[in-house]
RNA sequence: GGCCCUAUCGUCUAGUGGUUAGGACACCAGGUUUUCAUCCUGGCAACCGGGGUUCGACUCCCCGUAGGGUCACCA
């Protein structure tokens, strides 16, 4: 027991989220960040944000800021990172440029990598040739490298001459020829890959920057990352990464790996993309993104009206579940319950309906006063000014029939303005030949009604229907039509109380006029 | 195509050799609500196929099939 405790304590949990600032962060990326965060918090570890911007060509202005803002909106916080600083700064790979060359060189010296001088055309020709020969491995590999221009085939003099003349070169990993590479993934278990299936990946590019593979391994090692939790798309390169750790002599300190399943599109095949969101009408990004290149807008969950806590809850359940029947989880609840062992192996389709349901749950459990500001700004946009008290009251009446704050208006417009039209289906159904007569006498009766609140109105209407020998519906339904214009909304007397006697009388007469002239 | 991963209701999933295969979303029906929504009750609906292993497989193994990922001087 003591031993177990010690080994657990001996290595601090340190995880990182390492996005590339090439555009908006897809919800799959946000979920990866979330799982890392939950894992770190659960075990009292550190959460690190590292920016992987080793591809200068793909740099997109504003993408970094977008990432910060998105994660911050979700409530995902970092202990170390580009903004937070930390003992292993800098945390932006472009600022760590000088480190990588050194380790690429170390690999050359140890015989684990080599210089290659092939031009893109030559690489292309090689691939075509191998394909035409129906070769098993058509890539730059342990067999094809011997036919190419590199420090394995060229003499030392030739190589030095090229290097000194400033010729373009890359550094490639010298993949072992025939070796079974075995490793463990926390989510998937034991995996074995034959090294002959691998290619000699470029580790260091001719522009002086490392590729992902090199930078990632070097940084994770020096930043003392204990667990690499990332998307499944990285699984195929895990064998290479394992080989790299070993080549550096860091095999014993290699982090543990967990590859998360992908988020799939709601219908059809494949992983979720921006196009699916546009096509099916739901966001695929946490917050709105406007492309600096073509001004194209990608809608965000935030702008669509999702609460961050709902969004986080939705994301957490896409691939993970607590094993109980509880579905509503706050961030703290998630931290307490989360474990990588309960992350599923298969891809999860995003379900927009369930996402709405989640938001609805959060909406109805919020206090009316917490929703007030959001709704007031919608009302202000329509030129409507109201007291806090009245807005809160109306919110209380309509939130159960809404999924988002933005739904409030269409559920409550009749509190602020007269109905713009009357549901013709409903008129046909409920407006009998004596209805206008009933409404006329009800209108007269209403004029003498001084206590205009639900309790008194209910009593009055009951009395009225008894007098007239009619049923409730014969006055309530036409009243609803007059007040709302449709078969929806809170109780009729509740609406009456809130809009007041004068307005109620006006709406009744307007309705009667409409019936007469149509 | 090579390599790797995956496979329970339409969707998200529980399930770790013996269960009437459970829950949630969606859908349908009934009830409550004078309406709509909420809510309550009920219903529909699943172990990809074939072989093994076993007294017994959704569960373990193998082979198919299907889906996904990946094969860049991108991450």
mmCIF file of N, CA and C (backbone and C1' of nucleotides) in Angstrom, chain B residues 8-49:
data_model
loop_
_atom_site.group_PDB
_atom_site.id
_atom_site.type_symbol
_atom_site.label_atom_id
_atom_site.label_comp_id
_atom_site.label_asym_id
_atom_site.label_seq_id
_atom_site.Cartn_x
_atom_site.Cartn_y
_atom_site.Cartn_z
ATOM 1 P P U B 8 -21.874 -0.757 -31.287
ATOM 2 O "O5'" U B 8 -23.168 -1.444 -30.659
ATOM 3 C "C5'" U B 8 -23.469 -2.795 -31.010
ATOM 4 C "C4'" U B 8 -24.651 -3.228 -30.203
ATOM 5 C "C3'" U B 8 -25.736 -2.180 -30.064
ATOM 6 O "O3'" U B 8 -26.596 -2.203 -31.184
ATOM 7 C "C1'" U B 8 -25.256 -3.085 -27.947
ATOM 8 P P C B 9 -26.958 -0.863 -31.880
ATOM 9 O "O5'" C B 9 -28.258 -0.431 -31.084
ATOM 10 C "C5'" C B 9 -29.091 0.611 -31.603
ATOM 11 C "C4'" C B 9 -30.528 0.189 -31.407
ATOM 12 C "C3'" C B 9 -31.537 1.283 -31.759
ATOM 13 O "O3'" C B 9 -32.412 0.836 -32.807
ATOM 14 C "C1'" C B 9 -31.997 0.312 -29.637
ATOM 15 P P G B 10 -31.797 0.682 -34.284
ATOM 16 O "O5'" G B 10 -31.763 2.205 -34.753
ATOM 17 C "C5'" G B 10 -31.338 2.530 -36.081
ATOM 18 C "C4'" G B 10 -31.182 4.029 -36.180
ATOM 19 C "C3'" G B 10 -30.203 4.608 -35.169
ATOM 20 O "O3'" G B 10 -28.885 4.605 -35.691
ATOM 21 C "C1'" G B 10 -32.256 5.790 -35.047
ATOM 22 P P U B 11 -27.663 4.415 -34.700
ATOM 23 O "O5'" U B 11 -27.729 5.777 -33.882
ATOM 24 C "C5'" U B 11 -27.292 6.996 -34.470
ATOM 25 C "C4'" U B 11 -27.226 8.070 -33.410
ATOM 26 C "C3'" U B 11 -26.424 7.680 -32.174
ATOM 27 O "O3'" U B 11 -25.030 7.875 -32.356
ATOM 28 C "C1'" U B 11 -28.494 8.572 -31.492
ATOM 29 P P C B 12 -24.028 6.989 -31.507
ATOM 30 O "O5'" C B 12 -24.141 7.632 -30.062
ATOM 31 C "C5'" C B 12 -23.728 8.979 -29.846
ATOM 32 C "C4'" C B 12 -23.856 9.302 -28.372
ATOM 33 C "C3'" C B 12 -23.204 8.274 -27.467
ATOM 34 O "O3'" C B 12 -21.810 8.512 -27.348
ATOM 35 C "C1'" C B 12 -25.384 8.736 -26.675
ATOM 36 P P U B 13 -20.851 7.284 -27.072
ATOM 37 O "O5'" U B 13 -21.386 6.816 -25.658
ATOM 38 C "C5'" U B 13 -21.414 5.460 -25.298
ATOM 39 C "C4'" U B 13 -22.314 5.334 -24.100
ATOM 40 C "C3'" U B 13 -22.266 3.986 -23.426
ATOM 41 O "O3'" U B 13 -21.161 3.917 -22.532
ATOM 42 C "C1'" U B 13 -24.516 4.648 -23.722
ATOM 43 P P A B 14 -20.542 2.512 -22.193
ATOM 44 O "O5'" A B 14 -21.586 1.965 -21.126
ATOM 45 C "C5'" A B 14 -21.830 2.722 -19.935
ATOM 46 C "C4'" A B 14 -22.764 1.983 -19.027
ATOM 47 C "C3'" A B 14 -22.382 0.540 -18.744
ATOM 48 O "O3'" A B 14 -21.392 0.462 -17.736
ATOM 49 C "C1'" A B 14 -24.718 0.712 -19.140
ATOM 50 P P G B 15 -20.153 -0.510 -17.913
ATOM 51 O "O5'" G B 15 -20.841 -1.930 -17.823
ATOM 52 C "C5'" G B 15 -21.731 -2.239 -16.737
ATOM 53 C "C4'" G B 15 -22.611 -3.402 -17.171
ATOM 54 C "C3'" G B 15 -21.773 -4.651 -17.392
ATOM 55 O "O3'" G B 15 -22.206 -5.689 -16.517
ATOM 56 C "C1'" G B 15 -23.192 -4.156 -19.277
ATOM 57 P P U B 16 -21.157 -6.487 -15.679
ATOM 58 O "O5'" U B 16 -20.433 -7.257 -16.842
ATOM 59 C "C5'" U B 16 -19.709 -8.374 -16.504
ATOM 60 C "C4'" U B 16 -18.625 -8.511 -17.501
ATOM 61 C "C3'" U B 16 -17.417 -9.215 -16.883
ATOM 62 O "O3'" U B 16 -17.683 -10.615 -16.994
ATOM 63 C "C1'" U B 16 -16.695 -7.276 -18.014
ATOM 64 P P G B 17 -16.887 -11.807 -16.504
ATOM 65 O "O5'" G B 17 -17.634 -12.874 -17.442
ATOM 66 C "C5'" G B 17 -18.691 -12.434 -18.327
ATOM 67 C "C4'" G B 17 -19.786 -13.471 -18.357
ATOM 68 C "C3'" G B 17 -19.945 -14.179 -17.015
ATOM 69 O "O3'" G B 17 -20.999 -13.731 -16.181
ATOM 70 C "C1'" G B 17 -19.629 -15.758 -18.828
ATOM 71 P P G B 18 -22.616 -13.434 -16.623
ATOM 72 O "O5'" G B 18 -23.303 -14.804 -17.069
ATOM 73 C "C5'" G B 18 -24.050 -14.851 -18.298
ATOM 74 C "C4'" G B 18 -25.399 -15.507 -18.072
ATOM 75 C "C3'" G B 18 -26.202 -14.820 -16.954
ATOM 76 O "O3'" G B 18 -27.441 -14.274 -17.419
ATOM 77 C "C1'" G B 18 -25.655 -17.142 -16.386
ATOM 78 P P U B 19 -28.807 -14.922 -17.860
ATOM 79 O "O5'" U B 19 -29.840 -13.966 -17.141
ATOM 80 C "C5'" U B 19 -29.581 -13.485 -15.806
ATOM 81 C "C4'" U B 19 -30.085 -12.064 -15.712
ATOM 82 C "C3'" U B 19 -31.340 -11.798 -16.543
ATOM 83 O "O3'" U B 19 -32.479 -12.088 -15.752
ATOM 84 C "C1'" U B 19 -29.761 -10.033 -16.797
ATOM 85 P P U B 20 -33.581 -13.134 -16.353
ATOM 86 O "O5'" U B 20 -34.273 -12.253 -17.499
ATOM 87 C "C5'" U B 20 -34.932 -12.889 -18.560
ATOM 88 C "C4'" U B 20 -35.790 -11.889 -19.276
ATOM 89 C "C3'" U B 20 -35.068 -10.612 -19.692
ATOM 90 O "O3'" U B 20 -34.524 -10.773 -20.997
ATOM 91 C "C1'" U B 20 -37.122 -10.088 -18.618
ATOM 92 P P A B 21 -33.080 -10.375 -21.261
ATOM 93 O "O5'" A B 21 -33.092 -8.766 -21.329
ATOM 94 C "C5'" A B 21 -32.831 -7.998 -20.176
ATOM 95 C "C4'" A B 21 -31.646 -7.101 -20.416
ATOM 96 C "C3'" A B 21 -31.951 -5.784 -21.110
ATOM 97 O "O3'" A B 21 -32.465 -4.836 -20.197
ATOM 98 C "C1'" A B 21 -30.040 -6.742 -22.078
ATOM 99 P P G B 22 -33.884 -4.130 -20.490
ATOM 100 O "O5'" G B 22 -33.832 -2.880 -19.528
ATOM 101 C "C5'" G B 22 -33.745 -3.062 -18.117
ATOM 102 C "C4'" G B 22 -32.865 -2.012 -17.513
ATOM 103 C "C3'" G B 22 -33.051 -0.606 -18.097
ATOM 104 O "O3'" G B 22 -34.177 0.064 -17.544
ATOM 105 C "C1'" G B 22 -30.771 -1.103 -18.066
ATOM 106 P P G B 23 -34.990 1.084 -18.474
ATOM 107 O "O5'" G B 23 -34.074 2.377 -18.403
ATOM 108 C "C5'" G B 23 -33.792 2.982 -17.141
ATOM 109 C "C4'" G B 23 -32.744 4.043 -17.299
ATOM 110 C "C3'" G B 23 -33.081 5.147 -18.287
ATOM 111 O "O3'" G B 23 -33.932 6.123 -17.721
ATOM 112 C "C1'" G B 23 -30.876 4.415 -18.665
ATOM 113 P P A B 24 -34.929 6.942 -18.658
ATOM 114 O "O5'" A B 24 -33.940 7.909 -19.445
ATOM 115 C "C5'" A B 24 -33.241 8.940 -18.750
ATOM 116 C "C4'" A B 24 -32.344 9.671 -19.712
ATOM 117 C "C3'" A B 24 -33.036 10.178 -20.970
ATOM 118 O "O3'" A B 24 -33.696 11.406 -20.747
ATOM 119 C "C1'" A B 24 -31.052 9.061 -21.577
ATOM 120 P P C B 25 -34.929 11.828 -21.669
ATOM 121 O "O5'" C B 25 -34.234 12.145 -23.071
ATOM 122 C "C5'" C B 25 -33.382 13.275 -23.217
ATOM 123 C "C4'" C B 25 -32.888 13.357 -24.638
ATOM 124 C "C3'" C B 25 -33.975 13.372 -25.705
ATOM 125 O "O3'" C B 25 -34.504 14.672 -25.880
ATOM 126 C "C1'" C B 25 -32.302 11.836 -26.323
ATOM 127 P P A B 26 -36.056 14.827 -26.264
ATOM 128 O "O5'" A B 26 -36.136 14.078 -27.671
ATOM 129 C "C5'" A B 26 -35.548 14.663 -28.824
ATOM 130 C "C4'" A B 26 -35.693 13.724 -30.000
ATOM 131 C "C3'" A B 26 -37.116 13.255 -30.284
ATOM 132 O "O3'" A B 26 -37.830 14.213 -31.034
ATOM 133 C "C1'" A B 26 -35.652 11.400 -30.331
ATOM 134 P P C B 27 -39.403 14.380 -30.758
ATOM 135 O "O5'" C B 27 -40.016 13.006 -31.304
ATOM 136 C "C5'" C B 27 -39.817 12.633 -32.666
ATOM 137 C "C4'" C B 27 -40.335 11.239 -32.888
ATOM 138 C "C3'" C B 27 -41.739 10.976 -32.348
ATOM 139 O "O3'" C B 27 -42.737 11.428 -33.231
ATOM 140 C "C1'" C B 27 -40.312 9.204 -31.712
ATOM 141 P P C B 28 -44.106 12.025 -32.598
ATOM 142 O "O5'" C B 28 -44.899 10.701 -32.197
ATOM 143 C "C5'" C B 28 -45.243 9.732 -33.185
ATOM 144 C "C4'" C B 28 -45.856 8.523 -32.532
ATOM 145 C "C3'" C B 28 -46.975 8.822 -31.533
ATOM 146 O "O3'" C B 28 -48.219 9.026 -32.167
ATOM 147 C "C1'" C B 28 -45.470 7.271 -30.577
ATOM 148 P P A B 29 -49.320 9.922 -31.423
ATOM 149 O "O5'" A B 29 -49.805 9.003 -30.221
ATOM 150 C "C5'" A B 29 -50.578 7.834 -30.484
ATOM 151 C "C4'" A B 29 -50.885 7.123 -29.187
ATOM 152 C "C3'" A B 29 -51.554 7.963 -28.108
ATOM 153 O "O3'" A B 29 -52.951 8.093 -28.296
ATOM 154 C "C1'" A B 29 -49.809 6.721 -27.145
ATOM 155 P P G B 30 -53.698 9.334 -27.623
ATOM 156 O "O5'" G B 30 -53.680 8.988 -26.067
ATOM 157 C "C5'" G B 30 -54.582 8.029 -25.527
ATOM 158 C "C4'" G B 30 -54.286 7.815 -24.069
ATOM 159 C "C3'" G B 30 -54.464 9.022 -23.160
ATOM 160 O "O3'" G B 30 -55.814 9.269 -22.803
ATOM 161 C "C1'" G B 30 -52.434 7.954 -22.650
ATOM 162 P P G B 31 -56.253 10.733 -22.383
ATOM 163 O "O5'" G B 31 -55.528 10.937 -20.985
ATOM 164 C "C5'" G B 31 -55.919 10.147 -19.861
ATOM 165 C "C4'" G B 31 -55.110 10.531 -18.663
ATOM 166 C "C3'" G B 31 -55.110 12.009 -18.320
ATOM 167 O "O3'" G B 31 -56.262 12.415 -17.611
ATOM 168 C "C1'" G B 31 -52.904 11.198 -18.247
ATOM 169 P P U B 32 -56.815 13.893 -17.781
ATOM 170 O "O5'" U B 32 -55.705 14.741 -17.025
ATOM 171 C "C5'" U B 32 -55.491 14.580 -15.625
ATOM 172 C "C4'" U B 32 -54.383 15.487 -15.161
ATOM 173 C "C3'" U B 32 -54.545 16.947 -15.568
ATOM 174 O "O3'" U B 32 -55.419 17.642 -14.685
ATOM 175 C "C1'" U B 32 -52.344 16.251 -16.040
ATOM 176 P P U B 33 -56.492 18.610 -15.322
ATOM 177 O "O5'" U B 33 -55.613 19.774 -15.973
ATOM 178 C "C5'" U B 33 -54.692 20.516 -15.179
ATOM 179 C "C4'" U B 33 -53.879 21.414 -16.060
ATOM 180 C "C3'" U B 33 -54.674 22.215 -17.086
ATOM 181 O "O3'" U B 33 -55.259 23.366 -16.500
ATOM 182 C "C1'" U B 33 -52.761 21.275 -18.116
ATOM 183 P P U B 34 -56.825 23.639 -16.670
ATOM 184 O "O5'" U B 34 -57.044 23.325 -18.210
ATOM 185 C "C5'" U B 34 -58.103 22.468 -18.607
ATOM 186 C "C4'" U B 34 -58.778 23.032 -19.828
ATOM 187 C "C3'" U B 34 -57.807 23.411 -20.933
ATOM 188 O "O3'" U B 34 -57.531 22.283 -21.747
ATOM 189 C "C1'" U B 34 -59.301 25.200 -20.574
ATOM 190 P P U B 35 -56.000 21.913 -22.045
ATOM 191 O "O5'" U B 35 -55.574 23.043 -23.078
ATOM 192 C "C5'" U B 35 -56.224 23.132 -24.356
ATOM 193 C "C4'" U B 35 -55.398 23.993 -25.275
ATOM 194 C "C3'" U B 35 -53.941 23.576 -25.384
ATOM 195 O "O3'" U B 35 -53.782 22.573 -26.366
ATOM 196 C "C1'" U B 35 -54.078 25.909 -25.001
ATOM 197 P P C B 36 -52.700 21.466 -26.179
ATOM 198 O "O5'" C B 36 -51.330 22.264 -26.335
ATOM 199 C "C5'" C B 36 -50.952 22.806 -27.603
ATOM 200 C "C4'" C B 36 -49.683 23.603 -27.430
ATOM 201 C "C3'" C B 36 -48.560 22.892 -26.687
ATOM 202 O "O3'" C B 36 -47.841 22.008 -27.528
ATOM 203 C "C1'" C B 36 -48.786 25.094 -25.861
ATOM 204 P P A B 37 -47.198 20.674 -26.877
ATOM 205 O "O5'" A B 37 -46.159 21.260 -25.818
ATOM 206 C "C5'" A B 37 -44.918 21.794 -26.258
ATOM 207 C "C4'" A B 37 -44.196 22.438 -25.099
ATOM 208 C "C3'" A B 37 -43.782 21.526 -23.950
ATOM 209 O "O3'" A B 37 -42.623 20.784 -24.237
ATOM 210 C "C1'" A B 37 -44.703 23.518 -23.098
ATOM 211 P P U B 38 -42.411 19.363 -23.489
ATOM 212 O "O5'" U B 38 -42.346 19.758 -21.951
ATOM 213 C "C5'" U B 38 -41.194 20.425 -21.446
ATOM 214 C "C4'" U B 38 -41.432 20.806 -20.009
ATOM 215 C "C3'" U B 38 -41.558 19.648 -19.031
ATOM 216 O "O3'" U B 38 -40.288 19.160 -18.641
ATOM 217 C "C1'" U B 38 -43.270 21.213 -18.619
ATOM 218 P P C B 39 -40.056 17.590 -18.566
ATOM 219 O "O5'" C B 39 -41.104 17.153 -17.454
ATOM 220 C "C5'" C B 39 -41.010 17.664 -16.129
ATOM 221 C "C4'" C B 39 -42.215 17.229 -15.335
ATOM 222 C "C3'" C B 39 -42.536 15.738 -15.434
ATOM 223 O "O3'" C B 39 -41.757 14.984 -14.521
ATOM 224 C "C1'" C B 39 -44.512 16.978 -15.800
ATOM 225 P P C B 40 -41.283 13.508 -14.935
ATOM 226 O "O5'" C B 40 -42.605 12.662 -14.690
ATOM 227 C "C5'" C B 40 -43.192 12.590 -13.395
ATOM 228 C "C4'" C B 40 -44.489 11.822 -13.471
ATOM 229 C "C3'" C B 40 -44.392 10.497 -14.230
ATOM 230 O "O3'" C B 40 -43.904 9.461 -13.403
ATOM 231 C "C1'" C B 40 -46.282 11.706 -14.987
ATOM 232 P P U B 41 -43.130 8.223 -14.066
ATOM 233 O "O5'" U B 41 -44.300 7.456 -14.805
ATOM 234 C "C5'" U B 41 -45.368 6.880 -14.064
ATOM 235 C "C4'" U B 41 -46.359 6.257 -14.999
ATOM 236 C "C3'" U B 41 -45.766 5.335 -16.050
ATOM 237 O "O3'" U B 41 -45.489 4.040 -15.544
ATOM 238 C "C1'" U B 41 -47.342 6.780 -17.067
ATOM 239 P P G B 42 -44.294 3.190 -16.194
ATOM 240 O "O5'" G B 42 -44.868 2.827 -17.622
ATOM 241 C "C5'" G B 42 -45.935 1.892 -17.736
ATOM 242 C "C4'" G B 42 -46.503 1.936 -19.127
ATOM 243 C "C3'" G B 42 -45.575 1.505 -20.254
ATOM 244 O "O3'" G B 42 -45.442 0.108 -20.360
ATOM 245 C "C1'" G B 42 -46.769 3.443 -20.896
ATOM 246 P P G B 43 -44.143 -0.502 -21.068
ATOM 247 O "O5'" G B 43 -44.390 -0.116 -22.592
ATOM 248 C "C5'" G B 43 -45.548 -0.605 -23.279
ATOM 249 C "C4'" G B 43 -45.555 -0.060 -24.683
ATOM 250 C "C3'" G B 43 -44.308 -0.357 -25.500
ATOM 251 O "O3'" G B 43 -44.360 -1.654 -26.048
ATOM 252 C "C1'" G B 43 -44.931 1.907 -25.786
ATOM 253 P P C B 44 -42.971 -2.404 -26.358
ATOM 254 O "O5'" C B 44 -42.515 -1.711 -27.725
ATOM 255 C "C5'" C B 44 -43.412 -1.654 -28.838
ATOM 256 C "C4'" C B 44 -42.815 -0.789 -29.919
ATOM 257 C "C3'" C B 44 -41.361 -1.103 -30.232
ATOM 258 O "O3'" C B 44 -41.283 -2.199 -31.141
ATOM 259 C "C1'" C B 44 -41.649 1.242 -30.015
ATOM 260 P P A B 45 -40.517 -3.489 -30.671
ATOM 261 O "O5'" A B 45 -39.009 -3.084 -30.986
ATOM 262 C "C5'" A B 45 -38.683 -2.487 -32.238
ATOM 263 C "C4'" A B 45 -37.467 -1.631 -32.058
ATOM 264 C "C3'" A B 45 -36.337 -2.298 -31.276
ATOM 265 O "O3'" A B 45 -35.623 -3.198 -32.095
ATOM 266 C "C1'" A B 45 -36.625 -0.059 -30.555
ATOM 267 P P A B 46 -35.145 -4.554 -31.473
ATOM 268 O "O5'" A B 46 -33.592 -4.276 -31.320
ATOM 269 C "C5'" A B 46 -32.818 -3.898 -32.471
ATOM 270 C "C4'" A B 46 -31.394 -3.721 -32.049
ATOM 271 C "C3'" A B 46 -30.733 -4.973 -31.479
ATOM 272 O "O3'" A B 46 -30.217 -5.781 -32.514
ATOM 273 C "C1'" A B 46 -30.312 -3.126 -30.063
ATOM 274 P P C B 47 -30.334 -7.373 -32.407
ATOM 275 O "O5'" C B 47 -29.260 -7.741 -31.286
ATOM 276 C "C5'" C B 47 -27.948 -8.087 -31.669
ATOM 277 C "C4'" C B 47 -26.989 -7.089 -31.080
ATOM 278 C "C3'" C B 47 -25.532 -7.483 -31.171
ATOM 279 O "O3'" C B 47 -24.788 -6.328 -31.533
ATOM 280 C "C1'" C B 47 -26.152 -7.222 -28.896
ATOM 281 P P C B 48 -23.415 -6.543 -32.335
ATOM 282 O "O5'" C B 48 -23.774 -6.925 -33.842
ATOM 283 C "C5'" C B 48 -24.844 -6.287 -34.529
ATOM 284 C "C4'" C B 48 -24.775 -6.689 -35.974
ATOM 285 C "C3'" C B 48 -24.433 -8.153 -36.196
ATOM 286 O "O3'" C B 48 -25.595 -8.961 -36.199
ATOM 287 C "C1'" C B 48 -22.979 -6.789 -37.486
ATOM 288 P P G B 49 -25.465 -10.477 -35.720
ATOM 289 O "O5'" G B 49 -24.749 -11.157 -36.954
ATOM 290 C "C5'" G B 49 -25.425 -11.257 -38.205
ATOM 291 C "C4'" G B 49 -24.562 -12.025 -39.172
ATOM 292 C "C3'" G B 49 -24.015 -13.343 -38.633
ATOM 293 O "O3'" G B 49 -24.940 -14.390 -38.794
ATOM 294 C "C1'" G B 49 -22.254 -12.116 -39.611
#
